[in-house]
Short mmCIF file of C-alpha atoms in Angstrom, two decimals:
data_model
loop_
_atom_site.label_atom_id
_atom_site.label_comp_id
_atom_site.label_asym_id
_atom_site.label_seq_id
_atom_site.Cartn_x
_atom_site.Cartn_y
_atom_site.Cartn_z
CA UNK A 1 0.00 0.00 0.00
CA UNK A 2 1.20 3.48 -0.84
CA UNK A 3 2.76 5.53 1.97
CA UNK A 4 1.64 9.15 2.17
CA UNK A 5 4.18 10.06 4.86
CA UNK A 6 7.49 8.47 5.60
CA UNK A 7 9.84 9.65 8.34
CA UNK A 8 13.26 8.06 8.39
CA UNK A 9 15.71 8.19 11.30
CA UNK A 10 14.41 11.54 12.48
CA UNK A 11 16.51 13.05 15.25
CA UNK A 12 16.05 16.50 16.67
CA UNK A 13 17.75 18.67 19.25
CA UNK A 14 16.78 22.13 20.49
CA UNK A 15 20.24 23.41 21.30
CA UNK A 16 21.74 20.61 23.38
CA UNK A 17 18.36 19.23 24.46
CA UNK A 18 17.51 15.99 22.70
CA UNK A 19 13.84 15.74 21.72
CA UNK A 20 14.02 12.29 20.16
CA UNK A 21 16.39 10.07 18.30
CA UNK A 22 15.79 7.86 15.25
CA UNK A 23 12.04 8.30 14.97
CA UNK A 24 10.77 6.13 12.12
CA UNK A 25 7.20 5.78 10.97
CA UNK A 26 5.09 5.58 7.85
CA UNK A 27 1.50 6.65 7.30
CA UNK A 28 -0.40 4.49 4.87
CA UNK A 29 -2.74 6.04 2.36
CA UNK A 30 -6.29 6.10 3.73
CA UNK A 31 -5.24 5.41 7.32
CA UNK A 32 -5.67 7.44 10.48
CA UNK A 33 -2.38 7.76 12.28
CA UNK A 34 -1.97 9.03 15.84
CA UNK A 35 1.22 10.46 17.24
CA UNK A 36 0.77 10.22 20.98
CA UNK A 37 2.85 11.46 23.84
CA UNK A 38 2.82 13.68 26.86
CA UNK A 39 3.38 17.41 26.58
CA UNK A 40 6.93 18.19 25.52
CA UNK A 41 7.75 14.84 23.92
CA UNK A 42 8.05 16.25 20.41
CA UNK A 43 4.62 15.90 18.78
CA UNK A 44 4.49 19.48 17.51
CA UNK A 45 8.18 19.28 16.62
CA UNK A 46 7.37 16.35 14.34
CA UNK A 47 4.49 18.27 12.75
CA UNK A 48 6.75 21.26 12.20
CA UNK A 49 9.36 19.06 10.52
CA UNK A 50 6.67 17.39 8.45
CA UNK A 51 5.34 20.74 7.26
CA UNK A 52 8.80 22.07 6.52
CA UNK A 53 8.80 24.67 9.33
CA UNK A 54 11.71 23.06 11.09
CA UNK A 55 14.85 21.43 9.79
CA UNK A 56 15.57 18.24 11.74
CA UNK A 57 19.03 17.76 13.20
CA UNK A 58 19.23 14.61 11.10
CA UNK A 59 16.92 12.33 9.18
CA UNK A 60 14.24 13.02 6.61
CA UNK A 61 10.50 13.17 6.22
CA UNK A 62 8.79 12.60 2.92
CA UNK A 63 5.24 13.65 2.09
CA UNK A 64 3.76 12.25 -1.09
CA UNK A 65 7.33 11.26 -1.94
CA UNK A 66 8.73 14.81 -1.58
CA UNK A 67 11.26 15.91 1.01
CA UNK A 68 9.26 17.83 3.61
CA UNK A 69 11.85 20.63 3.54
CA UNK A 70 11.06 21.35 -0.10
CA UNK A 71 7.37 20.76 -0.65
CA UNK A 72 6.03 22.00 -3.99
CA UNK A 73 3.00 24.34 -3.95
CA UNK A 74 0.87 21.69 -5.71
CA UNK A 75 1.71 19.24 -2.94
CA UNK A 76 0.96 21.80 -0.23
CA UNK A 77 -2.51 22.12 -1.77
CA UNK A 78 -3.02 18.41 -0.98
CA UNK A 79 -2.24 18.88 2.72
CA UNK A 80 -4.74 20.32 5.18
CA UNK A 81 -3.06 21.75 8.25
CA UNK A 82 -4.70 22.40 11.60
CA UNK A 83 -2.43 24.38 13.88
CA UNK A 84 -2.26 23.70 17.60
CA UNK A 85 -4.94 25.82 19.27
CA UNK A 86 -7.01 26.06 16.04
CA UNK A 87 -5.13 29.18 15.02
CA UNK A 88 -6.61 30.97 12.05
CA UNK A 89 -6.68 34.52 10.73
CA UNK A 90 -8.77 35.94 13.56
CA UNK A 91 -8.94 39.38 11.96
CA UNK A 92 -11.16 37.88 9.24
CA UNK A 93 -14.88 37.18 9.38
CA UNK A 94 -16.53 33.82 8.71
CA UNK A 95 -17.24 34.76 5.09
CA UNK A 96 -13.97 36.60 4.44
CA UNK A 97 -11.85 33.64 5.46
CA UNK A 98 -13.84 31.30 3.23
CA UNK A 99 -13.41 33.70 0.31
CA UNK A 100 -9.71 33.99 1.05
CA UNK A 101 -8.93 30.28 1.15
CA UNK A 102 -11.19 29.35 -1.76
CA UNK A 103 -8.82 31.14 -4.15
CA UNK A 104 -5.97 28.82 -3.27
CA UNK A 105 -7.51 25.38 -3.48
CA UNK A 106 -8.83 23.97 -6.77
CA UNK A 107 -11.05 21.36 -5.10
CA UNK A 108 -12.63 23.88 -2.71
CA UNK A 109 -16.01 22.73 -1.32
CA UNK A 110 -17.83 25.79 -0.08
CA UNK A 111 -20.80 23.80 1.19
CA UNK A 112 -18.63 21.64 3.47
CA UNK A 113 -17.57 24.82 5.27
CA UNK A 114 -20.97 26.50 5.43
CA UNK A 115 -22.73 23.29 6.52
CA UNK A 116 -20.56 23.32 9.62
CA UNK A 117 -20.96 27.07 10.13
CA UNK A 118 -24.75 26.73 10.10
CA UNK A 119 -24.51 24.45 13.10
CA UNK A 120 -22.62 27.13 15.01
CA UNK A 121 -25.37 29.69 14.41
CA UNK A 122 -22.87 32.45 13.85
CA UNK A 123 -23.26 35.45 11.60
CA UNK A 124 -21.20 35.31 8.38
CA UNK A 125 -19.93 38.78 9.25
CA UNK A 126 -18.76 37.76 12.70
CA UNK A 127 -15.04 38.08 13.24
CA UNK A 128 -13.20 34.92 14.24
CA UNK A 129 -11.49 36.84 17.05
CA UNK A 130 -14.86 37.26 18.77
CA UNK A 131 -15.72 33.54 18.71
CA UNK A 132 -15.25 30.99 21.48
CA UNK A 133 -12.44 28.45 21.34
CA UNK A 134 -14.94 25.72 20.41
CA UNK A 135 -16.42 27.78 17.60
CA UNK A 136 -12.96 28.63 16.28
CA UNK A 137 -12.12 24.93 16.21
CA UNK A 138 -15.14 24.34 13.98
CA UNK A 139 -14.09 27.18 11.68
CA UNK A 140 -10.64 25.64 11.36
CA UNK A 141 -12.13 22.19 10.74
CA UNK A 142 -14.64 23.57 8.22
CA UNK A 143 -11.84 25.21 6.26
CA UNK A 144 -9.87 21.97 6.13
CA UNK A 145 -12.93 19.98 5.04
CA UNK A 146 -13.64 22.56 2.32
CA UNK A 147 -10.04 22.33 1.13
CA UNK A 148 -10.66 18.61 0.54
CA UNK A 149 -7.03 17.63 1.11
CA UNK A 150 -5.66 14.13 0.61
CA UNK A 151 -3.73 14.37 3.88
CA UNK A 152 -4.89 16.15 7.02
CA UNK A 153 -2.30 17.09 9.59
CA UNK A 154 -4.01 17.94 12.85
CA UNK A 155 -1.86 19.23 15.66
CA UNK A 156 -3.54 18.75 19.02
CA UNK A 157 -7.10 19.37 17.83
CA UNK A 158 -8.35 18.89 21.40
CA UNK A 159 -6.55 21.86 22.94
CA UNK A 160 -9.00 24.08 24.79
CA UNK A 161 -12.08 22.16 23.70
CA UNK A 162 -14.76 20.86 26.02
CA UNK A 163 -16.04 17.29 25.65
CA UNK A 164 -18.91 18.32 23.35
CA UNK A 165 -16.76 20.16 20.84
CA UNK A 166 -14.13 17.42 20.93
CA UNK A 167 -16.81 14.86 20.10
CA UNK A 168 -18.26 17.07 17.36
CA UNK A 169 -14.81 17.54 15.86
CA UNK A 170 -14.04 13.82 15.83
CA UNK A 171 -17.49 12.83 14.55
CA UNK A 172 -17.06 15.08 11.53
CA UNK A 173 -13.49 14.05 11.01
CA UNK A 174 -14.17 10.33 11.27
CA UNK A 175 -17.16 10.45 8.92
CA UNK A 176 -15.25 12.54 6.42
CA UNK A 177 -12.18 10.32 6.43
CA UNK A 178 -14.24 7.16 6.05
CA UNK A 179 -16.32 8.48 3.16
CA UNK A 180 -13.46 10.01 1.22
CA UNK A 181 -10.54 7.62 1.75
CA UNK A 182 -8.46 10.39 3.29
CA UNK A 183 -5.28 10.06 5.29
CA UNK A 184 -5.16 11.70 8.70
CA UNK A 185 -2.18 12.44 10.89
CA UNK A 186 -3.38 13.48 14.31
CA UNK A 187 -1.65 14.34 17.56
CA UNK A 188 -3.32 14.70 20.89
CA UNK A 189 -2.68 14.33 24.56
CA UNK A 190 -6.29 13.32 25.21
CA UNK A 191 -5.93 9.68 24.35
CA UNK A 192 -9.43 8.51 25.22
CA UNK A 193 -10.90 10.45 22.29
CA UNK A 194 -8.70 8.71 19.76
CA UNK A 195 -9.45 5.15 20.82
CA UNK A 196 -12.15 4.63 18.20
CA UNK A 197 -10.56 6.81 15.56
CA UNK A 198 -6.90 6.03 15.00
CA UNK A 199 -5.52 2.83 13.54
CA UNK A 200 -1.75 3.15 13.71
CA UNK A 201 0.08 4.86 16.55
CA UNK A 202 3.52 5.97 17.58
CA UNK A 203 3.96 6.74 21.27
CA UNK A 204 6.69 9.20 22.13
CA UNK A 205 8.41 9.55 25.47
CA UNK A 206 10.92 12.16 26.51
CA UNK A 207 13.96 11.71 24.23
CA UNK A 208 12.79 8.41 22.73
CA UNK A 209 10.15 6.48 20.85
CA UNK A 210 8.32 4.08 23.13
CA UNK A 211 6.21 2.18 20.68
CA UNK A 212 5.15 2.02 17.06
CA UNK A 213 2.19 -0.29 16.43
CA UNK A 214 -1.52 -0.49 15.68
CA UNK A 215 -4.08 0.41 18.35
CA UNK A 216 -5.49 -3.10 18.04
CA UNK A 217 -2.13 -4.78 18.67
CA UNK A 218 -1.28 -2.39 21.48
CA UNK A 219 -4.52 -3.05 23.31
CA UNK A 220 -4.22 -6.80 22.76
CA UNK A 221 -0.58 -7.25 23.66
CA UNK A 222 -0.05 -4.69 26.39
CA UNK A 223 -1.49 -5.91 29.68
CA UNK A 224 -2.12 -4.66 33.16
CA UNK A 225 -1.72 -7.02 36.11
CA UNK A 226 -2.87 -6.00 39.56
CA UNK A 227 -1.83 -7.85 42.75
CA UNK A 228 -1.58 -7.41 46.47
CA UNK A 229 1.80 -7.06 48.19
CA UNK A 230 2.73 -6.48 51.86
CA UNK A 231 2.41 -2.77 52.62
CA UNK A 232 5.64 -0.98 53.50
CA UNK A 233 7.92 -3.81 52.40
CA UNK A 234 10.90 -2.78 50.29
CA UNK A 235 10.24 -4.56 46.99
CA UNK A 236 13.18 -5.18 44.68
CA UNK A 237 11.23 -4.39 41.54
CA UNK A 238 12.44 -2.41 38.57
CA UNK A 239 11.70 -2.02 34.86
CA UNK A 240 13.20 -4.74 32.67
CA UNK A 241 12.42 -6.84 29.60
CA UNK A 242 9.29 -8.26 31.21
CA UNK A 243 8.14 -5.43 33.48
CA UNK A 244 7.58 -2.53 31.09
CA UNK A 245 6.30 -0.32 33.89
CA UNK A 246 4.94 -0.69 37.41
CA UNK A 247 3.17 1.31 40.07
CA UNK A 248 3.07 0.66 43.79
CA UNK A 249 0.37 2.24 45.89
CA UNK A 250 0.28 1.04 49.50
CA UNK A 251 -0.48 -2.71 49.20
CA UNK A 252 -1.47 -2.61 45.53
CA UNK A 253 1.16 -3.37 42.91
CA UNK A 254 0.28 -2.80 39.25
CA UNK A 255 2.59 -4.25 36.63
CA UNK A 256 2.37 -3.41 32.93
CA UNK A 257 3.86 -5.86 30.48
CA UNK A 258 3.78 -7.14 26.91
CA UNK A 259 4.27 -10.67 28.25
CA UNK A 260 1.70 -13.27 29.25
CA UNK A 261 0.33 -13.58 32.79
CA UNK A 262 2.32 -16.78 33.32
CA UNK A 263 5.59 -15.15 32.28
CA UNK A 264 4.96 -12.18 34.55
CA UNK A 265 4.08 -14.43 37.48
CA UNK A 266 7.25 -16.49 36.98
CA UNK A 267 9.34 -13.35 36.69
CA UNK A 268 7.92 -11.83 39.88
CA UNK A 269 8.54 -15.07 41.72
CA UNK A 270 12.13 -15.08 40.46
CA UNK A 271 12.47 -11.55 41.81
CA UNK A 272 11.09 -12.80 45.13
CA UNK A 273 8.16 -10.37 45.10
CA UNK A 274 5.63 -11.64 47.70
CA UNK A 275 2.43 -11.09 45.72
CA UNK A 276 -1.03 -12.57 46.05
CA UNK A 277 -4.24 -12.35 44.01
CA UNK A 278 -2.54 -11.48 40.71
CA UNK A 279 -5.09 -10.86 37.98
CA UNK A 280 -5.26 -9.11 34.64
CA UNK A 281 -7.37 -5.94 34.41
CA UNK A 282 -8.69 -4.80 31.01
CA UNK A 283 -7.47 -1.40 29.81
CA UNK A 284 -8.74 1.38 27.59
CA UNK A 285 -6.26 2.97 25.18
CA UNK A 286 -5.76 5.77 27.69
CA UNK A 287 -5.06 3.29 30.53
CA UNK A 288 -2.56 1.50 28.31
CA UNK A 289 -0.94 4.80 27.33
CA UNK A 290 -0.52 5.85 30.95
CA UNK A 291 0.63 2.36 31.82
CA UNK A 292 3.31 2.60 29.19
CA UNK A 293 4.41 6.19 29.69
CA UNK A 294 3.76 6.55 33.43
CA UNK A 295 1.79 9.25 35.19
CA UNK A 296 4.66 11.71 35.52
CA UNK B 1 -4.13 33.70 -5.42
CA UNK B 2 -2.13 36.92 -5.33
CA UNK B 3 -5.37 38.90 -5.22
CA UNK B 4 -6.51 36.84 -2.21
CA UNK B 5 -3.16 37.39 -0.51
CA UNK B 6 -3.49 41.15 -1.07
CA UNK B 7 -7.03 40.98 0.33
CA UNK B 8 -5.65 39.45 3.53
CA UNK B 9 -2.94 42.10 3.80
CA UNK B 10 -5.50 44.88 3.29
CA UNK B 11 -7.73 43.51 6.05
CA UNK B 12 -4.81 43.74 8.47
CA UNK B 13 -3.65 47.23 7.62
CA UNK B 14 -6.80 49.05 6.54
CA UNK B 15 -7.51 50.88 9.81
CA UNK B 16 -3.87 51.82 10.33
CA UNK B 17 -3.62 52.88 6.70
CA UNK B 18 -6.62 55.20 6.82
CA UNK B 19 -5.42 56.59 10.14
CA UNK B 20 -1.98 57.31 8.68
CA UNK B 21 -3.56 58.83 5.57
CA UNK B 22 -5.65 61.10 7.82
CA UNK B 23 -2.59 62.04 9.87
CA UNK B 24 -0.68 62.90 6.68
CA UNK B 25 -3.59 65.01 5.49
CA UNK B 26 -3.66 66.86 8.82
CA UNK B 27 0.08 67.52 8.55
CA UNK B 28 -0.48 68.85 5.04
CA UNK B 29 -3.23 71.16 6.32
CA UNK B 30 -0.98 72.32 9.16
CA UNK B 31 1.86 73.17 6.78
CA UNK B 32 -0.62 74.87 4.43
CA UNK B 33 -2.02 76.99 7.27
CA UNK B 34 1.52 77.83 8.42
CA UNK B 35 2.44 78.91 4.89
CA UNK B 36 -0.63 81.08 4.65
CA UNK B 37 0.02 82.50 8.14
CA UNK B 38 3.67 83.37 7.37
CA UNK B 39 2.67 85.01 4.13
CA UNK B 40 0.11 87.19 5.87
CA UNK B 41 1.93 87.96 9.13
CA UNK B 42 5.58 88.09 8.04
CA UNK B 43 4.72 89.45 4.62
CA UNK B 44 5.56 87.51 1.51
CA UNK B 45 8.94 89.09 0.88
CA UNK B 46 10.22 88.34 4.42
CA UNK B 47 9.05 84.75 4.25
CA UNK B 48 10.47 84.45 0.75
CA UNK B 49 13.80 85.75 2.08
CA UNK B 50 13.76 83.23 4.92
CA UNK B 51 13.07 80.33 2.58
CA UNK B 52 15.11 81.25 -0.49
CA UNK B 53 18.08 83.13 1.02
CA UNK B 54 18.29 81.70 4.56
CA UNK B 55 17.27 78.18 3.53
CA UNK B 56 14.49 77.91 6.13
CA UNK B 57 12.64 74.61 5.84
CA UNK B 58 8.92 75.18 6.27
CA UNK B 59 8.06 71.50 5.88
CA UNK B 60 10.04 69.91 8.69
CA UNK B 61 6.85 68.28 9.94
CA UNK B 62 7.50 65.72 7.21
CA UNK B 63 10.90 64.58 8.50
CA UNK B 64 9.78 61.69 10.70
CA UNK B 65 6.25 61.18 9.37
CA UNK B 66 7.09 58.63 6.60
CA UNK B 67 9.23 56.62 9.06
CA UNK B 68 6.32 56.60 11.51
CA UNK B 69 3.95 55.47 8.76
CA UNK B 70 6.37 52.72 7.69
CA UNK B 71 6.63 51.52 11.27
CA UNK B 72 2.87 51.50 11.85
CA UNK B 73 2.06 49.72 8.57
CA UNK B 74 4.82 47.16 9.12
CA UNK B 75 3.63 46.57 12.68
CA UNK B 76 -0.03 46.11 11.79
CA UNK B 77 0.76 43.90 8.82
CA UNK B 78 3.23 41.53 10.47
CA UNK B 79 2.20 41.50 14.12
CA UNK B 80 -0.88 39.29 13.43
CA UNK B 81 1.32 36.93 11.39
CA UNK B 82 3.79 36.44 14.19
CA UNK B 83 1.39 36.23 17.10
CA UNK B 84 0.57 32.55 17.63
CA UNK B 85 2.95 31.70 14.74
CA UNK B 86 0.20 32.50 12.25
CA UNK B 87 2.85 32.92 9.56
CA UNK B 88 2.95 29.12 9.41
CA UNK B 89 -0.58 29.22 8.00
CA UNK B 90 0.47 31.77 5.42
CA UNK B 91 3.55 29.82 4.39
CA UNK B 92 1.40 26.69 4.11
CA UNK B 93 -0.59 28.31 1.30
CA UNK B 94 0.08 26.57 -2.02
CA UNK B 95 2.60 29.12 -3.32
CA UNK B 96 6.38 29.31 -3.06
CA UNK B 97 7.33 30.59 0.39
CA UNK B 98 9.64 33.30 -0.89
CA UNK B 99 6.99 34.48 -3.33
CA UNK B 100 4.46 34.71 -0.48
CA UNK B 101 6.84 36.84 1.61
CA UNK B 102 7.75 39.08 -1.31
CA UNK B 103 4.10 39.58 -2.26
CA UNK B 104 3.32 40.54 1.34
CA UNK B 105 6.13 43.07 1.47
CA UNK B 106 5.35 44.16 -2.08
CA UNK B 107 1.78 44.93 -1.09
CA UNK B 108 2.85 47.03 1.89
CA UNK B 109 5.38 48.83 -0.30
CA UNK B 110 2.74 49.52 -2.92
CA UNK B 111 0.35 50.95 -0.33
CA UNK B 112 3.10 53.15 1.08
CA UNK B 113 3.98 54.27 -2.43
CA UNK B 114 0.38 55.30 -3.08
CA UNK B 115 0.22 57.23 0.20
CA UNK B 116 3.63 58.86 -0.24
CA UNK B 117 3.01 59.70 -3.91
CA UNK B 118 -0.34 61.29 -2.98
CA UNK B 119 1.38 63.30 -0.25
CA UNK B 120 4.10 64.42 -2.67
CA UNK B 121 1.51 65.44 -5.24
CA UNK B 122 -0.68 67.44 -2.83
CA UNK B 123 2.31 69.08 -1.21
CA UNK B 124 3.81 69.95 -4.59
CA UNK B 125 0.56 71.64 -5.61
CA UNK B 126 0.62 73.57 -2.32
CA UNK B 127 4.24 74.66 -2.67
CA UNK B 128 3.78 75.50 -6.35
CA UNK B 129 0.94 77.85 -5.34
CA UNK B 130 3.35 79.99 -3.31
CA UNK B 131 6.76 79.38 -4.88
CA UNK B 132 8.37 78.93 -8.32
CA UNK B 133 9.21 75.52 -9.74
CA UNK B 134 12.83 75.71 -8.52
CA UNK B 135 11.59 75.67 -4.93
CA UNK B 136 9.18 72.84 -5.67
CA UNK B 137 12.07 70.82 -7.12
CA UNK B 138 14.27 71.61 -4.11
CA UNK B 139 11.46 70.46 -1.82
CA UNK B 140 11.13 67.20 -3.80
CA UNK B 141 14.84 66.44 -3.51
CA UNK B 142 14.99 67.48 0.16
CA UNK B 143 12.03 65.29 1.15
CA UNK B 144 13.08 62.25 -0.92
CA UNK B 145 15.42 60.72 1.73
CA UNK B 146 12.77 61.14 4.43
CA UNK B 147 10.24 59.22 2.38
CA UNK B 148 12.90 56.69 1.45
CA UNK B 149 13.41 56.26 5.20
CA UNK B 150 9.69 55.45 5.42
CA UNK B 151 10.14 52.53 3.05
CA UNK B 152 13.30 51.36 4.85
CA UNK B 153 11.57 51.42 8.24
CA UNK B 154 8.70 49.41 6.76
CA UNK B 155 11.03 46.81 5.22
CA UNK B 156 13.07 46.53 8.39
CA UNK B 157 9.93 46.19 10.53
CA UNK B 158 8.67 43.35 8.35
CA UNK B 159 12.03 41.54 8.44
CA UNK B 160 12.38 42.03 12.20
CA UNK B 161 8.92 40.66 12.90
CA UNK B 162 9.62 37.48 10.93
CA UNK B 163 12.92 36.94 12.77
CA UNK B 164 12.47 34.69 15.83
CA UNK B 165 15.60 35.49 17.81
CA UNK B 166 15.74 38.70 19.83
CA UNK B 167 19.52 39.12 19.52
CA UNK B 168 19.27 39.03 15.71
CA UNK B 169 16.32 41.41 15.85
CA UNK B 170 18.34 43.88 17.90
CA UNK B 171 21.31 43.62 15.52
CA UNK B 172 19.06 44.28 12.51
CA UNK B 173 17.37 47.19 14.30
CA UNK B 174 20.70 48.81 15.28
CA UNK B 175 22.06 48.60 11.71
CA UNK B 176 18.77 49.90 10.34
CA UNK B 177 18.64 52.81 12.80
CA UNK B 178 22.18 53.87 11.83
CA UNK B 179 21.25 53.74 8.16
CA UNK B 180 17.89 55.48 8.56
CA UNK B 181 19.37 58.20 10.75
CA UNK B 182 21.53 59.34 7.86
CA UNK B 183 18.42 59.72 5.72
CA UNK B 184 16.70 61.98 8.21
CA UNK B 185 19.11 64.94 8.25
CA UNK B 186 17.19 68.14 7.71
CA UNK B 187 19.51 71.07 8.30
CA UNK B 188 19.58 72.24 4.67
CA UNK B 189 17.89 71.87 1.29
CA UNK B 190 18.98 69.20 -1.17
CA UNK B 191 21.84 67.78 0.91
CA UNK B 192 21.33 64.41 -0.81
CA UNK B 193 21.07 65.87 -4.28
CA UNK B 194 24.00 63.88 -5.63
CA UNK B 195 23.83 60.82 -3.38
CA UNK B 196 20.16 60.00 -3.19
CA UNK B 197 20.53 57.46 -6.03
CA UNK B 198 23.14 55.50 -4.06
CA UNK B 199 21.04 55.65 -0.93
CA UNK B 200 18.09 54.42 -2.95
CA UNK B 201 20.06 51.38 -4.14
CA UNK B 202 21.28 50.66 -0.59
CA UNK B 203 17.75 51.08 0.74
CA UNK B 204 16.44 48.53 -1.77
CA UNK B 205 18.62 45.88 -0.14
CA UNK B 206 16.41 46.16 2.95
CA UNK B 207 13.37 45.26 0.87
CA UNK B 208 14.58 41.66 0.52
CA UNK B 209 15.68 41.40 4.17
CA UNK B 210 12.52 39.42 4.83
CA UNK B 211 13.84 36.61 2.63
CA UNK B 212 16.72 36.13 5.08
CA UNK B 213 14.57 36.21 8.23
CA UNK B 214 11.84 34.22 6.43
CA UNK B 215 14.36 31.50 5.60
CA UNK B 216 15.42 31.38 9.26
CA UNK B 217 11.76 31.24 10.33
CA UNK B 218 11.06 28.38 7.98
CA UNK B 219 14.08 26.38 9.11
CA UNK B 220 13.18 26.96 12.75
CA UNK B 221 16.62 28.45 13.41
CA UNK B 222 16.99 29.27 17.10
CA UNK B 223 20.38 30.99 17.18
#
């Protein structure tokens, strides 16, 4: 299957601060790809590199086969870009901004934009600067839908949105992507919203890539085991090949692992951890994400 | 596409532009009233003597006005682009990045040119009403560097706004201030009569300064 985006051995530093090293991923045509990670792990950095706004320290990104540092205007027309915080030209009105963008995009779909604007019940002459954050997010989404791009790059669409607007945003996005065979590259730190949307994910941690997989595989293979341990006892437990992460709260030990329950049990016994009542607890994507990346 | 880009630029600057046009008009009226006043109170021959023989400049209100206009237009045009990194949206438009930046600066330059040319025309008519053509010509040449300074300040403002790093901004501003200062001398008529052409060529270099800072913006350069 054709790859719309391909990032190869991407490494970036801000000064001497390493953001990540050797980030590799591809985005398949027609797929919805999520780049997940806590704040400050390099999600926006990746988007900036992908859009050609930042030169990586090393490595390359290709969009539609072109180096992201030198994207042709015709290729830019195929990419819809949502900036973090739904930034748009807030000195324009609803109708002015539609008129402005329509001149640039040959496949412009005016109705896609105004259909969404009707739901907001805003005046076409209302300035974007006077709208709420939720309304501005719909303006930004409406403009991208009207552009009808082959690839949508959405940088933290959820920022500043309440649950209702987040749902509205994703409902429109999901329906649009499904009906039009579009490719979506989305970043967010609200993982729960993406559970039923994204297919492939890369999870970033500070300075490294934690995981690159499908949501399905991640949820199937990454497990949470909860057990009881004596409270106050100094447990000799640490992260290793079997224990991906763990959390100890009073007498409750939670272990996260890609291994089977039997392997984890055997490993804990080998470590001489005095546990009882070990059982697997199902996880949502957000639980799994926190299990993998930790709460801090 | 270019028309749409110009539309966006106009939306940003329109209020500042009309305000600056009004301010220029008020300055013109002030100078006109002063001229009329001097003619009536000092008598024409005394005023004539002061202007022609003593080299008195009756239009010094114009010295800093174009620079102020350049600063205000540059500020209103580029401030919204830089706040919240909105320039990324502009550079994402399906045109070549350098072309986008040059069209933006070109539009501001064109609008300044219209305002400055209108000011020159109205002021020339006013001066020609009281003085012979030789004085009108001397006024043209004397005011030229001040208006050139207006363009330079505008070009520098646009380049400085697009630059991300404060140290670089300060360096650009210091160099620009030194250059612009030389254009704003106003102790005699026609002091740039033979050098204005060279200053014009040097000034034009500032007009493409945005390509340098725009390149740095695009590459995300942080030093």
